[in-house]
XYZ file of C-alpha atoms in Angstrom:
624
model
C 15.953 -55.190 47.831
C 17.788 -52.687 45.612
C 21.131 -51.727 47.179
C 22.731 -48.452 46.174
C 26.433 -49.146 46.590
C 28.814 -46.182 46.427
C 31.597 -45.796 43.879
C 34.447 -46.698 46.228
C 35.894 -50.125 45.537
C 37.765 -52.505 47.816
C 41.359 -53.376 47.090
C 42.239 -56.924 46.070
C 43.739 -57.499 49.532
C 40.548 -56.306 51.232
C 38.362 -58.506 49.035
C 40.497 -61.538 49.756
C 40.337 -60.877 53.508
C 36.537 -60.645 53.407
C 36.235 -63.666 51.123
C 38.289 -65.689 53.610
C 35.383 -65.215 56.027
C 32.412 -65.318 53.658
C 33.731 -67.612 50.944
C 33.924 -66.597 47.261
C 30.865 -64.893 45.738
C 28.445 -67.519 44.463
C 25.915 -65.351 42.611
C 25.320 -61.959 41.089
C 23.455 -60.958 44.238
C 26.697 -60.854 46.179
C 29.185 -59.695 43.592
C 29.675 -62.819 41.532
C 28.834 -63.430 37.872
C 25.181 -62.937 36.949
C 23.538 -65.838 35.126
C 20.730 -65.174 32.664
C 17.650 -67.373 32.637
C 17.980 -68.382 36.277
C 15.454 -66.077 37.919
C 14.285 -68.583 40.522
C 17.822 -69.543 41.451
C 18.880 -65.880 41.554
C 16.035 -64.998 43.906
C 16.982 -67.910 46.127
C 20.598 -66.746 46.104
C 19.464 -63.303 47.212
C 17.586 -64.777 50.159
C 20.617 -66.879 51.044
C 22.886 -63.827 51.000
C 20.524 -61.857 53.255
C 20.338 -64.805 55.638
C 24.070 -64.406 56.262
C 23.707 -60.969 57.829
C 25.022 -62.527 61.066
C 28.471 -62.654 59.430
C 28.690 -58.858 59.254
C 30.829 -58.489 62.386
C 33.339 -61.202 61.338
C 33.607 -59.572 57.899
C 34.261 -56.152 59.456
C 36.943 -57.732 61.660
C 38.558 -59.193 58.546
C 38.684 -55.835 56.779
C 39.996 -54.047 59.866
C 42.645 -56.710 60.430
C 43.873 -56.530 56.844
C 44.216 -52.765 56.439
C 44.089 -51.419 59.984
C 40.853 -49.600 59.193
C 37.599 -50.196 57.279
C 37.702 -48.233 54.047
C 34.607 -47.127 52.146
C 35.514 -49.647 49.448
C 35.792 -52.509 51.924
C 32.481 -51.537 53.509
C 30.809 -51.435 50.088
C 32.176 -54.873 49.242
C 30.892 -56.337 52.513
C 27.474 -54.771 51.865
C 27.385 -56.301 48.399
C 28.407 -59.734 49.688
C 25.777 -59.774 52.446
C 23.142 -57.584 50.718
C 23.185 -55.193 53.670
C 22.255 -51.542 53.017
C 25.416 -49.407 53.285
C 23.806 -47.026 55.772
C 23.082 -49.953 58.094
C 26.572 -51.401 57.750
C 28.075 -47.979 58.457
C 25.885 -47.735 61.563
C 27.176 -51.097 62.763
C 30.836 -50.417 61.989
C 30.749 -46.997 63.669
C 29.175 -48.471 66.804
C 32.220 -50.471 67.913
C 35.290 -48.881 69.457
C 37.817 -51.281 67.906
C 36.772 -50.438 64.340
C 37.958 -47.332 62.528
C 36.237 -45.838 59.487
C 39.050 -43.336 59.069
C 42.481 -44.193 57.744
C 44.713 -45.400 60.545
C 48.283 -46.615 60.822
C 48.721 -50.387 60.441
C 50.168 -50.697 63.966
C 48.145 -49.369 66.888
C 48.847 -49.448 70.624
C 45.697 -49.339 72.740
C 46.876 -47.970 76.093
C 44.478 -48.575 78.975
C 43.824 -45.498 81.090
C 40.916 -46.899 83.108
C 40.460 -47.216 86.870
C 43.107 -49.753 87.863
C 45.695 -48.808 85.254
C 45.446 -45.201 86.459
C 46.433 -46.403 89.922
C 49.397 -48.266 88.461
C 50.931 -45.601 86.233
C 48.759 -45.237 83.128
C 49.144 -41.465 83.003
C 52.970 -41.501 83.106
C 52.833 -44.235 80.439
C 50.572 -42.080 78.253
C 52.889 -39.104 78.809
C 55.827 -41.235 77.664
C 53.915 -42.304 74.551
C 53.063 -38.682 73.771
C 56.682 -37.609 74.086
C 57.812 -40.406 71.776
C 55.003 -40.423 69.208
C 52.937 -37.283 69.604
C 49.341 -36.985 70.809
C 47.028 -39.996 70.933
C 45.595 -40.748 67.502
C 47.937 -38.288 65.830
C 51.646 -37.832 65.598
C 53.947 -37.713 62.575
C 54.435 -41.464 62.127
C 52.397 -43.124 59.386
C 53.347 -46.680 60.296
C 52.182 -46.626 63.922
C 50.007 -44.710 66.358
C 48.619 -45.041 69.868
C 45.220 -44.536 71.442
C 43.797 -44.322 74.937
C 41.595 -47.303 75.746
C 39.016 -48.281 78.340
C 39.773 -51.275 80.575
C 41.498 -54.129 78.730
C 40.708 -56.752 81.379
C 44.354 -57.090 82.454
C 43.973 -55.322 85.789
C 46.136 -57.730 87.786
C 49.073 -56.801 85.508
C 48.447 -53.070 85.090
C 49.318 -50.842 83.320
C 48.253 -52.723 80.203
C 48.579 -52.209 76.452
C 47.097 -54.128 73.514
C 49.037 -53.771 70.260
C 47.402 -54.637 66.929
C 49.409 -55.153 63.725
C 47.302 -55.165 60.561
C 48.310 -56.991 57.414
C 48.082 -60.278 55.578
C 48.800 -62.056 58.862
C 47.248 -59.802 61.530
C 48.649 -60.237 64.999
C 47.904 -58.854 68.425
C 50.288 -58.532 71.344
C 49.555 -57.869 74.993
C 52.054 -55.988 77.141
C 51.217 -55.978 80.839
C 52.743 -54.398 82.771
C 54.073 -52.104 80.076
C 56.535 -49.253 79.725
C 56.609 -46.677 76.940
C 59.889 -48.027 75.576
C 58.469 -51.562 75.428
C 55.398 -50.322 73.572
C 57.511 -48.405 71.054
C 59.584 -51.521 70.410
C 56.480 -53.717 70.036
C 55.000 -51.317 67.459
C 57.789 -52.147 65.022
C 56.657 -54.293 62.059
C 56.851 -58.063 62.650
C 60.133 -59.436 61.362
C 58.764 -62.635 59.862
C 55.642 -63.335 57.857
C 53.472 -66.201 58.967
C 49.992 -67.169 60.037
C 47.892 -64.905 62.189
C 49.425 -64.949 65.619
C 48.479 -63.784 69.081
C 51.106 -63.378 71.742
C 51.019 -62.493 75.403
C 53.612 -61.432 77.891
C 54.717 -64.127 80.368
C 52.289 -64.288 83.248
C 52.894 -65.274 86.853
C 50.879 -68.128 88.287
C 47.635 -67.284 90.048
C 48.099 -66.311 93.720
C 46.303 -69.473 94.889
C 48.398 -71.828 92.772
C 48.706 -75.182 94.566
C 46.093 -74.336 97.194
C 43.870 -77.359 97.962
C 40.111 -77.190 97.564
C 39.987 -75.021 94.447
C 37.160 -75.903 92.115
C 36.914 -73.398 89.284
C 40.661 -72.735 89.361
C 41.794 -76.307 90.026
C 43.387 -76.696 86.577
C 44.607 -73.130 86.024
C 48.410 -73.091 85.657
C 48.487 -76.860 86.253
C 47.171 -78.167 82.917
C 48.387 -77.335 79.418
C 45.508 -75.256 77.969
C 46.339 -76.428 74.446
C 46.378 -80.157 75.236
C 43.089 -82.061 75.297
C 44.728 -85.244 76.591
C 46.198 -83.329 79.537
C 42.759 -81.895 80.302
C 41.186 -85.367 80.235
C 43.962 -86.719 82.453
C 42.863 -84.158 85.065
C 39.200 -85.151 85.049
C 38.117 -83.509 81.831
C 34.963 -84.777 80.132
C 33.912 -86.939 83.087
C 31.132 -84.406 83.706
C 29.836 -84.669 80.126
C 29.819 -88.455 80.352
C 27.870 -88.235 83.617
C 25.482 -85.686 82.085
C 24.648 -88.058 79.233
C 23.889 -90.776 81.787
C 21.542 -88.424 83.659
C 19.654 -87.017 80.668
C 18.408 -83.440 80.115
C 15.600 -83.387 82.692
C 17.817 -84.742 85.481
C 20.607 -82.286 84.645
C 18.209 -79.361 84.926
C 16.940 -80.702 88.271
C 20.501 -80.869 89.593
C 21.166 -77.280 88.512
C 17.928 -76.192 90.178
C 18.879 -78.042 93.375
C 22.307 -76.373 93.365
C 20.719 -72.895 93.590
C 23.369 -71.700 91.159
C 22.765 -68.118 90.042
C 24.404 -66.125 87.281
C 27.885 -64.861 88.059
C 27.826 -61.910 85.686
C 26.066 -59.551 88.070
C 22.326 -60.135 87.561
C 22.286 -63.291 89.761
C 19.322 -64.897 87.976
C 18.729 -68.583 88.906
C 20.466 -70.662 86.249
C 18.217 -73.704 86.623
C 15.059 -71.685 85.972
C 16.551 -70.312 82.787
C 17.562 -73.783 81.575
C 14.193 -75.276 82.477
C 12.310 -72.617 80.520
C 14.364 -73.166 77.377
C 14.201 -76.959 77.619
C 10.387 -76.778 77.747
C 10.073 -74.167 74.997
C 8.271 -75.599 71.988
C 9.796 -73.415 69.279
C 12.866 -74.726 67.483
C 15.782 -74.385 67.171
C 17.138 -73.525 70.612
C 20.398 -71.599 70.977
C 23.049 -71.426 73.668
C 25.087 -68.234 74.055
C 28.126 -67.947 76.288
C 28.534 -64.307 77.244
C 32.310 -63.906 77.401
C 32.234 -60.170 76.736
C 33.367 -59.202 80.228
C 34.072 -55.492 79.872
C 33.379 -54.265 83.393
C 36.413 -52.228 84.484
C 38.319 -54.272 87.045
C 37.020 -57.643 85.803
C 39.274 -60.362 84.383
C 38.043 -63.667 85.849
C 36.480 -65.007 82.661
C 39.620 -64.117 80.717
C 41.747 -66.242 83.064
C 39.418 -69.229 82.698
C 39.286 -68.959 78.910
C 43.040 -68.570 78.512
C 44.052 -71.172 81.091
C 41.251 -73.766 81.066
C 39.439 -73.453 77.708
C 38.388 -77.108 77.472
C 36.426 -76.738 80.718
C 34.280 -74.036 79.136
C 33.773 -76.090 75.974
C 32.721 -79.110 78.043
C 30.372 -77.010 80.182
C 28.763 -75.472 77.093
C 28.250 -78.941 75.647
C 26.481 -80.054 78.830
C 24.312 -76.926 78.777
C 23.466 -77.506 75.120
C 22.520 -81.128 75.764
C 20.430 -80.217 78.812
C 18.418 -77.534 77.008
C 18.017 -79.129 73.546
C 20.366 -76.664 71.860
C 22.218 -77.852 68.785
C 24.353 -74.738 68.324
C 26.233 -72.546 70.729
C 27.765 -69.133 70.182
C 30.757 -68.100 72.249
C 30.892 -64.292 72.190
C 34.437 -63.395 73.250
C 35.460 -59.878 74.138
C 37.380 -58.307 71.241
C 40.226 -57.247 73.522
C 40.911 -60.881 74.486
C 42.919 -62.214 71.512
C 44.676 -64.971 73.440
C 41.376 -66.245 74.864
C 39.870 -66.359 71.369
C 42.906 -68.221 70.057
C 42.896 -70.786 72.871
C 39.159 -71.373 72.585
C 39.324 -71.766 68.812
C 42.043 -74.365 69.242
C 40.048 -76.169 71.956
C 36.916 -76.267 69.796
C 38.895 -77.720 66.905
C 40.460 -80.385 69.117
C 37.097 -81.304 70.684
C 35.483 -81.520 67.258
C 38.260 -83.761 65.963
C 37.777 -86.159 68.907
C 34.000 -86.382 68.500
C 33.303 -84.221 71.562
C 31.521 -81.662 69.382
C 29.666 -82.080 66.127
C 26.975 -84.297 64.665
C 27.245 -87.192 67.124
C 28.790 -86.084 70.408
C 30.573 -88.946 72.186
C 28.632 -91.359 69.916
C 25.489 -90.737 71.948
C 23.309 -89.406 69.150
C 23.016 -85.725 69.975
C 24.274 -82.838 67.905
C 26.028 -79.794 69.332
C 28.651 -77.450 67.967
C 30.120 -74.080 68.927
C 30.950 -70.998 66.888
C 33.164 -68.195 68.194
C 32.201 -64.582 67.644
C 34.550 -61.778 68.664
C 33.191 -58.539 70.004
C 34.695 -55.262 68.846
C 34.895 -52.951 71.824
C 31.387 -52.222 73.121
C 30.703 -52.572 76.865
C 26.958 -52.584 76.219
C 27.258 -55.949 74.441
C 27.634 -57.558 77.866
C 23.869 -57.002 78.120
C 22.322 -60.189 76.787
C 19.917 -58.739 74.216
C 22.521 -56.280 72.933
C 24.776 -59.303 72.500
C 22.063 -61.022 70.411
C 21.858 -57.994 68.142
C 25.629 -57.975 67.760
C 25.747 -61.644 66.760
C 22.906 -61.083 64.292
C 24.849 -58.297 62.566
C 23.201 -55.225 64.052
C 24.255 -52.438 66.383
C 24.675 -53.754 69.914
C 21.625 -52.024 71.343
C 19.481 -53.664 74.050
C 15.971 -54.851 73.315
C 12.929 -54.157 75.437
C 11.764 -56.969 77.721
C 9.414 -58.806 77.586
C 9.671 -60.954 75.550
C 12.535 -62.615 77.373
C 15.417 -64.602 75.855
C 14.026 -67.918 77.074
C 11.271 -67.575 74.449
C 12.525 -64.898 72.030
C 16.302 -64.698 72.114
C 18.956 -65.096 69.429
C 17.347 -65.055 65.947
C 13.996 -64.836 67.757
C 14.292 -68.364 69.187
C 14.499 -69.742 72.767
C 17.993 -69.017 74.043
C 20.081 -69.873 77.098
C 22.565 -67.133 78.018
C 25.215 -67.693 80.696
C 28.630 -66.220 81.327
C 31.869 -68.180 81.547
C 32.073 -68.535 85.333
C 28.442 -69.638 85.581
C 28.911 -72.381 83.008
C 32.136 -73.760 84.453
C 30.344 -74.233 87.789
C 28.069 -76.765 86.067
C 30.888 -79.319 85.815
C 31.031 -79.842 89.592
C 27.250 -79.713 89.919
C 26.852 -82.594 87.477
C 29.641 -84.654 89.059
C 28.704 -84.066 92.706
C 24.913 -83.482 92.565
C 23.086 -80.228 93.161
C 22.508 -80.624 96.903
C 26.242 -81.140 97.538
C 27.042 -77.957 95.634
C 24.342 -76.064 97.578
C 26.022 -77.036 100.853
C 28.986 -74.788 99.959
C 28.752 -71.099 100.796
C 25.568 -69.808 102.416
C 21.890 -70.749 101.953
C 21.301 -67.596 99.902
C 24.589 -67.670 97.979
C 25.730 -71.176 97.147
C 29.036 -72.437 95.832
C 32.315 -70.609 95.378
C 32.873 -67.254 93.716
C 35.730 -65.789 91.708
C 36.878 -62.324 92.747
C 39.136 -60.038 90.711
C 41.331 -58.260 93.265
C 43.452 -55.384 92.015
C 44.582 -51.869 92.778
C 46.600 -51.172 95.913
C 47.121 -54.739 97.134
C 50.294 -56.777 97.507
C 49.173 -59.760 95.380
C 46.603 -58.743 92.750
C 44.917 -61.550 90.872
C 41.932 -63.843 90.640
C 40.802 -65.536 93.871
C 38.293 -68.325 94.462
C 36.569 -68.410 97.855
C 33.308 -69.772 99.236
C 30.489 -67.277 99.467
C 30.473 -65.776 102.949
C 34.162 -64.832 103.048
C 34.368 -61.240 104.263
C 35.850 -58.396 102.277
C 38.474 -57.962 105.008
C 39.519 -61.602 104.618
C 39.636 -61.183 100.839
C 41.961 -58.201 101.093
C 44.133 -60.107 103.565
C 44.414 -63.013 101.096
C 45.727 -60.511 98.564
C 48.397 -59.367 101.040
C 46.638 -56.207 102.137
C 47.668 -52.674 101.264
C 51.422 -52.578 100.511
C 53.925 -50.408 102.315
C 51.910 -50.186 105.514
C 49.678 -47.530 103.979
C 46.095 -46.970 105.107
C 43.127 -48.308 103.138
C 40.993 -45.438 101.863
C 38.158 -47.229 100.029
C 37.222 -50.319 98.042
C 35.302 -50.309 94.768
C 33.121 -53.408 94.879
C 31.482 -54.684 91.692
C 33.307 -52.496 89.187
C 32.353 -49.204 87.560
C 28.695 -50.204 87.883
C 29.250 -51.187 91.528
C 29.605 -49.247 94.753
C 32.320 -47.812 96.969
C 32.799 -49.418 100.376
C 34.501 -47.635 103.257
C 37.155 -49.185 105.541
C 34.481 -49.383 108.262
C 32.367 -51.669 106.053
C 34.949 -54.257 104.995
C 33.681 -56.885 107.427
C 30.705 -57.344 105.084
C 30.243 -60.991 104.008
C 30.761 -61.350 100.281
C 27.322 -62.773 99.544
C 24.379 -61.430 97.595
C 22.422 -60.915 100.792
C 25.348 -59.526 102.780
C 26.302 -56.829 100.286
C 22.645 -55.952 99.732
C 22.325 -55.217 103.450
C 24.881 -52.370 103.205
C 23.534 -51.021 99.921
C 26.285 -52.587 97.822
C 26.396 -55.348 95.213
C 28.800 -58.116 94.231
C 28.363 -57.399 90.540
C 30.903 -59.324 88.502
C 33.263 -59.878 91.438
C 35.446 -56.773 91.191
C 37.449 -55.711 94.260
C 39.613 -52.632 93.643
C 41.505 -51.326 96.689
C 42.522 -47.669 97.051
C 45.126 -46.631 99.592
C 45.593 -43.231 101.171
C 47.600 -41.948 98.207
C 44.751 -42.475 95.719
C 42.953 -39.532 94.145
C 39.346 -40.701 94.329
C 38.120 -37.672 92.412
C 40.205 -38.833 89.494
C 38.640 -42.298 89.755
C 35.064 -41.008 89.975
C 35.545 -38.714 86.990
C 37.007 -41.625 84.980
C 33.979 -43.767 85.852
C 31.645 -41.016 84.667
C 33.605 -40.656 81.416
C 33.454 -44.431 80.919
C 29.652 -44.510 81.071
C 29.362 -41.433 78.854
C 31.448 -43.204 76.202
C 29.833 -46.625 76.562
C 26.165 -45.599 76.531
C 24.714 -46.970 73.301
C 22.584 -43.819 72.987
C 19.347 -45.667 72.311
C 17.377 -44.267 75.257
C 17.292 -40.627 76.388
C 17.727 -41.171 80.159
C 21.075 -42.899 79.652
C 22.260 -41.003 76.581
C 21.670 -37.604 78.168
C 22.004 -38.613 81.812
C 25.552 -39.965 81.528
C 26.698 -36.718 79.881
C 24.945 -34.533 82.455
C 26.341 -36.672 85.280
C 29.899 -36.126 84.082
C 29.332 -32.387 83.650
C 27.899 -32.072 87.163
C 30.823 -34.015 88.616
C 33.339 -31.674 87.006
C 31.485 -28.686 88.431
C 31.309 -30.390 91.801
C 35.032 -31.143 91.726
C 35.718 -27.440 91.195
C 33.206 -26.406 93.859
C 34.018 -28.949 96.578
C 34.189 -27.342 99.968
C 32.220 -24.344 98.669
C 28.608 -23.448 99.334
C 27.292 -24.400 95.883
C 28.495 -28.010 96.171
C 25.230 -29.086 97.821
C 23.242 -27.934 94.797
C 25.399 -29.915 92.392
C 25.106 -32.983 94.625
C 21.309 -32.672 94.603
C 21.364 -32.471 90.805
C 23.517 -35.611 90.665
C 20.937 -37.423 92.778
C 18.138 -36.391 90.411
C 20.101 -37.469 87.334
C 20.935 -40.812 88.931
C 17.310 -41.444 89.895
C 16.114 -40.661 86.377
C 18.629 -43.088 84.872
C 17.722 -45.838 87.357
C 13.973 -45.448 86.765
C 13.801 -44.948 83.009
C 16.816 -46.501 81.264
C 16.161 -49.514 79.055
C 18.976 -51.669 80.408
C 21.364 -52.166 83.284
C 24.009 -49.783 81.937
C 21.884 -46.711 82.503
C 20.327 -48.169 85.635
C 23.739 -48.578 87.319
C 25.727 -45.732 85.727
C 25.265 -43.590 88.845
C 25.830 -46.277 91.489
C 29.553 -45.821 92.101
C 29.309 -42.053 91.695
C 26.484 -41.770 94.214
C 28.226 -43.869 96.860
C 31.503 -42.000 96.361
C 29.808 -38.649 96.941
C 27.781 -39.929 99.886
C 30.447 -41.951 101.706
C 33.926 -40.681 100.870
C 33.770 -37.035 101.884
C 34.091 -35.689 98.362
C 31.758 -32.769 99.100
C 34.093 -31.606 101.858
C 37.123 -31.558 99.645
C 38.153 -35.125 100.453
C 39.086 -37.889 98.061
C 42.386 -36.477 96.858
């Protein structure tokens, strides 16, 4: 393949940052010295370089982290190293919200202005940033800037800000809750040089800290997340030892007996997925942990990764053993720097102790894990879009069939589960599937994590058995503060549905929410009190889907734009005679997206909007 690389050249600092990820150039194919008389070797080197296309996203992260943006020279150098056509690399780099192809200040504050942060003061925070630094993305300062951001997954501590400092030692800092003055102070250059560092503001313990009977949260805030010995002292790696005693077939039977279903929203039976991959004849098999939780209002997986990372590593190892996978990829949301840091440390510790690698626990099976960081694309939570992202392509969904169990990552049989789903496997292996199935309800077994935020007294992550009602969940979180009246609850996130105060006795089960036309989704519970402007929330949801549509299919690409436009017209016309016509148009747009979109983003982009219009009196001028 003849690559036409532009004239722009990377700086020495940019080349070194990329080489730290890809290694030094080994042949003329990727920018090294050409050797005459070695045609066969040169051709082989070219194939080897092309086979590393999957390192495109890590290389782009390296360039962005070094300079604060991806220059044309850096992009050309990456293309040369990986033999990727520049047009394709540009298409990938421009796809992700965290990358910039235009010059940007080395310090950037990403200020969340999504659903929950708006309830907790995001707009006054943004106004303070504008007064101090000028408009978002602009301003007179060359050393620092600020940008509005979609949900950062810190909803229990809103309003939230993620600050990125580029340089030789890139670092990222989370401020939550944040004030404008704190953000301005944090944007100052780091005072001391050192290794790449991620920091986070001190965090209160989870609301259920010390409560007996917790399963998924039993070690959160009780065990040092950086200490493998502490994890093992609290029962860590007993499940893997038991899994090796059982063997792959028996593990899959236990997962089938547990009736565990995916906790990311789709609720597909986990055991069926594992069984299909285990029996697949093609090799190799891959395991992918989908930790790209980007649903506004969701933060459960982040808490598990930051506070109990060894549990996820152990659960992935069990899943890999059970499904004949020798390699796992852990795709962590780009806005979760502390989670990525903790997981990287946990993987290194597990590898050093023989709990990952060529001979896991001296029992003759091979399994290892590689972390990949996303870069700000909600669509990559869709499993096939995630595969494309790992492989070095734009994160666009693939048509199904074929399904991932036969044609997944790199075209091979692949198991895909999210963090919460995998961590459930530890108890299933230790207790047996039928014991796990006895928890919850016959149609929704086990416990579930819920992300409760908004207008509640004690926002945070909660673990309850399936069947707990929404009213009970809100009561656990202390109810609406200040004696104010509950106006609505957003259940399931931006892709979920609004629930009225008259519906909060619904059991939080798959079957219970389905009966009232709602869905559990990823476990989001956002409460709105009587002071909330629901029109503002609905318009923000519409803007979110407009921005996050990958644009691959017309129903979603056009429908999300037309939905937002119709909502703005409806907001201006509410209470007037023409509102009914706009509402009818919204229904038609929503139906077209549900019926014809390739993936779940387009199919659910109208769900919250439709229920808000139908249930919350928005047509009559209500909601504000």
